[in-house]
Amino acid sequence: TSDSVPIILSGVLNEGAKPNSSDHPDTLFTLLGGSYDMNVTESVTSLCPDSICKRAARDNSDSEPVERTDGSLRRLLTDALVVYGHLSMPPFVRNNIPDVSGRWGGFIEGVETSEVEHSLSASLGLPPVPKGGRPSWMNKWISATERLATSQQQALHYTHVMAPHIPWVTNPSGTVYPLPEQTGTLVAGVEAGYWVENPVYATQGYQRHLSQLGATDLLLGHYLDELERTGLWDEALVIVTADHAVSFEPGSHRRWVMGDNAGALYRAPLFIHLPGQSISEIRDEPAFSIDILPTIIDVLDISVGWELEGLSLLGDLPPNRDHVYDHFTGDRVA
């Protein structure tokens, strides 16, 4: 995620760069920050500069502050404590603290959930908030939906939610179930990143993934309904995508490219609704995450001050495109 989201938002490959605005000075946020109202919620990355996002929060005091992942001292200290536990504690202690191998940060996020209530949740018909709170990604999406009602005419709404994503605790209806894993296990049936050979575990993981996907689809539907209710849908460019995919192949790695799982890992969903579009179309040509920003620029008919490495998906695309996937493990697979 920390590699692929910057690619989506900058339109360039910047190997070894950190997922922050210092290492990525040119992004969708800097491109539109001077003339667009900014409603930005980032997870994992911190690509929107303070000069744009914090200013936007001050200028529009009626909206929620822009959420940043690098600005919380409490989160930083919590993550540091978890890492310290893995480095210094005996095995029986390490087995009972959250795993750190599956994400960039926020190791406890999604296990301890927020108690925040949102006024829109009742009107959406979502189940009551469970005793432990909803997963944070659900609250982020509900807040993003709520902000549409007070949106300015020319606005950028960007929300990155970690869903569908582990930990899986949600049913398609939006109800929440307790984690079946012990706290020291990232995913039941995964050892050192590999699914065990017994297909039962990968099948169960896939079912739980699809269950959370149902909840994701439910909230996406509410978001699109709100776009229509507010009249924004017909005029808006709406893009829904995933920054990467995962594999549920028994005996194979869940996230690393290994021949038998490349198809699952390479194919992430991408949906684009153009302003005024009323007829759907399926495009089968190869499309990459690096093409998303050039497409946005094409729709807005604006120019940028940096060289983009992708193609606009609105034009004629070649049926075959050379592409080498640069995986965060350092493996390169064409």
Short mmCIF file of N, CA, C and O in Angstrom, two decimals, residues 139-189:
data_model
loop_
_atom_site.label_atom_id
_atom_site.label_comp_id
_atom_site.label_asym_id
_atom_site.label_seq_id
_atom_site.Cartn_x
_atom_site.Cartn_y
_atom_site.Cartn_z
N ASN A 139 -16.13 3.91 9.91
CA ASN A 139 -16.38 5.28 10.37
C ASN A 139 -15.82 6.30 9.39
O ASN A 139 -16.42 7.35 9.16
N LYS A 140 -14.65 6.00 8.80
CA LYS A 140 -14.07 6.92 7.82
C LYS A 140 -14.99 7.08 6.62
O LYS A 140 -15.19 8.18 6.09
N TRP A 141 -15.56 5.96 6.16
CA TRP A 141 -16.41 6.02 4.97
C TRP A 141 -17.74 6.72 5.28
O TRP A 141 -18.25 7.49 4.46
N ILE A 142 -18.29 6.47 6.46
CA ILE A 142 -19.53 7.16 6.84
C ILE A 142 -19.29 8.67 6.91
O ILE A 142 -20.11 9.47 6.44
N SER A 143 -18.15 9.07 7.48
CA SER A 143 -17.81 10.50 7.55
C SER A 143 -17.65 11.09 6.15
O SER A 143 -18.10 12.21 5.88
N ALA A 144 -16.99 10.35 5.26
CA ALA A 144 -16.81 10.84 3.89
C ALA A 144 -18.15 11.02 3.19
O ALA A 144 -18.35 11.98 2.44
N THR A 145 -19.08 10.09 3.41
CA THR A 145 -20.41 10.19 2.82
C THR A 145 -21.14 11.41 3.38
O THR A 145 -21.80 12.16 2.64
N GLU A 146 -21.00 11.64 4.66
CA GLU A 146 -21.66 12.76 5.31
C GLU A 146 -21.16 14.09 4.77
O GLU A 146 -21.93 15.05 4.63
N ARG A 147 -19.87 14.17 4.42
CA ARG A 147 -19.30 15.43 3.94
C ARG A 147 -19.83 15.84 2.57
O ARG A 147 -19.72 17.00 2.18
N LEU A 148 -20.39 14.89 1.83
CA LEU A 148 -20.90 15.24 0.49
C LEU A 148 -22.02 16.26 0.57
O LEU A 148 -22.20 17.07 -0.33
N ALA A 149 -22.82 16.21 1.63
CA ALA A 149 -23.98 17.09 1.75
C ALA A 149 -23.57 18.56 1.87
O ALA A 149 -24.35 19.45 1.50
N THR A 150 -22.37 18.84 2.36
CA THR A 150 -21.92 20.22 2.52
C THR A 150 -20.79 20.56 1.56
O THR A 150 -20.08 21.54 1.75
N SER A 151 -20.65 19.76 0.51
CA SER A 151 -19.54 19.94 -0.41
C SER A 151 -19.69 21.21 -1.24
O SER A 151 -20.79 21.62 -1.63
N GLN A 152 -18.55 21.85 -1.49
CA GLN A 152 -18.52 22.96 -2.44
C GLN A 152 -18.65 22.41 -3.85
O GLN A 152 -18.42 21.23 -4.12
N GLN A 153 -19.02 23.28 -4.79
CA GLN A 153 -19.23 22.83 -6.17
C GLN A 153 -17.96 22.26 -6.78
O GLN A 153 -17.99 21.26 -7.47
N GLN A 154 -16.82 22.91 -6.50
CA GLN A 154 -15.54 22.44 -7.05
C GLN A 154 -14.72 21.87 -5.91
O GLN A 154 -14.08 22.61 -5.17
N ALA A 155 -14.78 20.54 -5.75
CA ALA A 155 -14.15 19.91 -4.59
C ALA A 155 -13.50 18.60 -5.00
O ALA A 155 -13.93 17.92 -5.93
N LEU A 156 -12.45 18.26 -4.26
CA LEU A 156 -11.83 16.95 -4.37
C LEU A 156 -12.18 16.17 -3.11
O LEU A 156 -11.87 16.58 -2.00
N HIS A 157 -12.85 15.04 -3.30
CA HIS A 157 -13.15 14.13 -2.20
C HIS A 157 -12.26 12.90 -2.38
O HIS A 157 -12.42 12.15 -3.34
N TYR A 158 -11.34 12.71 -1.46
CA TYR A 158 -10.43 11.56 -1.51
C TYR A 158 -10.52 10.83 -0.18
O TYR A 158 -10.26 11.40 0.88
N THR A 159 -10.90 9.56 -0.24
CA THR A 159 -10.97 8.75 0.97
C THR A 159 -10.32 7.40 0.70
O THR A 159 -10.74 6.69 -0.21
N HIS A 160 -9.31 7.07 1.48
CA HIS A 160 -8.65 5.77 1.38
C HIS A 160 -9.06 4.96 2.61
O HIS A 160 -8.67 5.29 3.73
N VAL A 161 -9.84 3.92 2.41
CA VAL A 161 -10.24 3.05 3.51
C VAL A 161 -9.55 1.70 3.34
O VAL A 161 -9.38 1.21 2.23
N MET A 162 -9.16 1.11 4.46
CA MET A 162 -8.46 -0.18 4.43
C MET A 162 -9.49 -1.30 4.41
O MET A 162 -9.66 -2.06 5.37
N ALA A 163 -10.20 -1.39 3.29
CA ALA A 163 -11.22 -2.43 3.14
C ALA A 163 -11.51 -2.61 1.66
O ALA A 163 -11.58 -1.63 0.92
N PRO A 164 -11.69 -3.86 1.21
CA PRO A 164 -11.53 -5.09 1.98
C PRO A 164 -10.06 -5.33 2.32
O PRO A 164 -9.21 -5.28 1.46
N HIS A 165 -9.81 -5.62 3.60
CA HIS A 165 -8.45 -5.73 4.11
C HIS A 165 -8.51 -6.40 5.47
O HIS A 165 -9.50 -6.26 6.19
N ILE A 166 -7.47 -7.14 5.81
CA ILE A 166 -7.40 -7.69 7.15
C ILE A 166 -7.27 -6.54 8.16
O ILE A 166 -6.72 -5.49 7.82
N PRO A 167 -7.78 -6.69 9.38
CA PRO A 167 -8.48 -7.86 9.91
C PRO A 167 -9.93 -7.92 9.41
O PRO A 167 -10.61 -6.91 9.33
N TRP A 168 -10.37 -9.13 9.06
CA TRP A 168 -11.74 -9.32 8.60
C TRP A 168 -12.64 -9.52 9.82
O TRP A 168 -12.53 -10.51 10.54
N VAL A 169 -13.55 -8.59 10.03
CA VAL A 169 -14.47 -8.70 11.17
C VAL A 169 -15.89 -8.28 10.80
O VAL A 169 -16.74 -8.14 11.67
N THR A 170 -16.16 -8.03 9.50
CA THR A 170 -17.46 -7.49 9.12
C THR A 170 -18.25 -8.43 8.24
O THR A 170 -17.70 -9.09 7.36
N ASN A 171 -19.56 -8.45 8.48
CA ASN A 171 -20.50 -9.18 7.64
C ASN A 171 -21.05 -8.26 6.55
O ASN A 171 -20.97 -7.03 6.68
N PRO A 172 -21.64 -8.80 5.49
CA PRO A 172 -22.17 -7.95 4.42
C PRO A 172 -23.20 -6.92 4.90
O PRO A 172 -23.35 -5.86 4.30
N SER A 173 -23.91 -7.24 5.98
CA SER A 173 -24.92 -6.31 6.51
C SER A 173 -24.30 -5.14 7.25
O SER A 173 -24.99 -4.15 7.55
N GLY A 174 -23.01 -5.22 7.58
CA GLY A 174 -22.37 -4.19 8.37
C GLY A 174 -22.23 -4.55 9.84
O GLY A 174 -21.65 -3.79 10.61
N THR A 175 -22.77 -5.72 10.24
CA THR A 175 -22.54 -6.17 11.61
C THR A 175 -21.10 -6.62 11.77
O THR A 175 -20.41 -6.92 10.78
N VAL A 176 -20.65 -6.67 13.01
CA VAL A 176 -19.25 -6.96 13.31
C VAL A 176 -19.17 -8.22 14.16
O VAL A 176 -19.97 -8.42 15.07
N TYR A 177 -18.20 -9.10 13.84
CA TYR A 177 -18.00 -10.31 14.62
C TYR A 177 -16.60 -10.29 15.23
O TYR A 177 -15.70 -9.63 14.73
N PRO A 178 -16.39 -11.02 16.34
CA PRO A 178 -15.07 -11.02 16.99
C PRO A 178 -14.03 -11.72 16.11
O PRO A 178 -14.33 -12.64 15.37
N LEU A 179 -12.78 -11.27 16.22
CA LEU A 179 -11.68 -11.91 15.50
C LEU A 179 -11.52 -13.35 15.97
O LEU A 179 -11.39 -13.59 17.17
N PRO A 180 -11.51 -14.32 15.05
CA PRO A 180 -11.25 -15.70 15.47
C PRO A 180 -9.78 -16.00 15.72
O PRO A 180 -9.45 -16.97 16.38
N GLU A 181 -8.89 -15.16 15.18
CA GLU A 181 -7.46 -15.40 15.39
C GLU A 181 -7.06 -15.02 16.81
O GLU A 181 -7.67 -14.14 17.43
N GLN A 182 -6.03 -15.68 17.29
CA GLN A 182 -5.39 -15.19 18.50
C GLN A 182 -4.70 -13.87 18.16
O GLN A 182 -4.34 -13.61 17.01
N THR A 183 -4.50 -13.02 19.14
CA THR A 183 -3.97 -11.69 18.86
C THR A 183 -2.58 -11.74 18.23
O THR A 183 -2.16 -10.79 17.58
N GLY A 184 -1.84 -12.83 18.42
CA GLY A 184 -0.51 -12.91 17.83
C GLY A 184 -0.50 -13.44 16.42
O GLY A 184 0.55 -13.59 15.81
N THR A 185 -1.68 -13.75 15.84
CA THR A 185 -1.77 -14.31 14.50
C THR A 185 -2.44 -13.30 13.58
O THR A 185 -3.50 -12.78 13.89
N LEU A 186 -1.81 -13.04 12.44
CA LEU A 186 -2.36 -12.06 11.51
C LEU A 186 -3.59 -12.59 10.80
O LEU A 186 -4.63 -11.95 10.76
N VAL A 187 -3.48 -13.80 10.23
CA VAL A 187 -4.58 -14.44 9.52
C VAL A 187 -4.54 -15.93 9.85
O VAL A 187 -3.48 -16.55 9.76
N ALA A 188 -5.68 -16.50 10.19
CA ALA A 188 -5.73 -17.93 10.48
C ALA A 188 -5.34 -18.72 9.23
O ALA A 188 -5.90 -18.50 8.15
N GLY A 189 -4.38 -19.61 9.35
CA GLY A 189 -3.94 -20.43 8.23
C GLY A 189 -2.81 -19.84 7.43
O GLY A 189 -2.43 -20.40 6.39
#
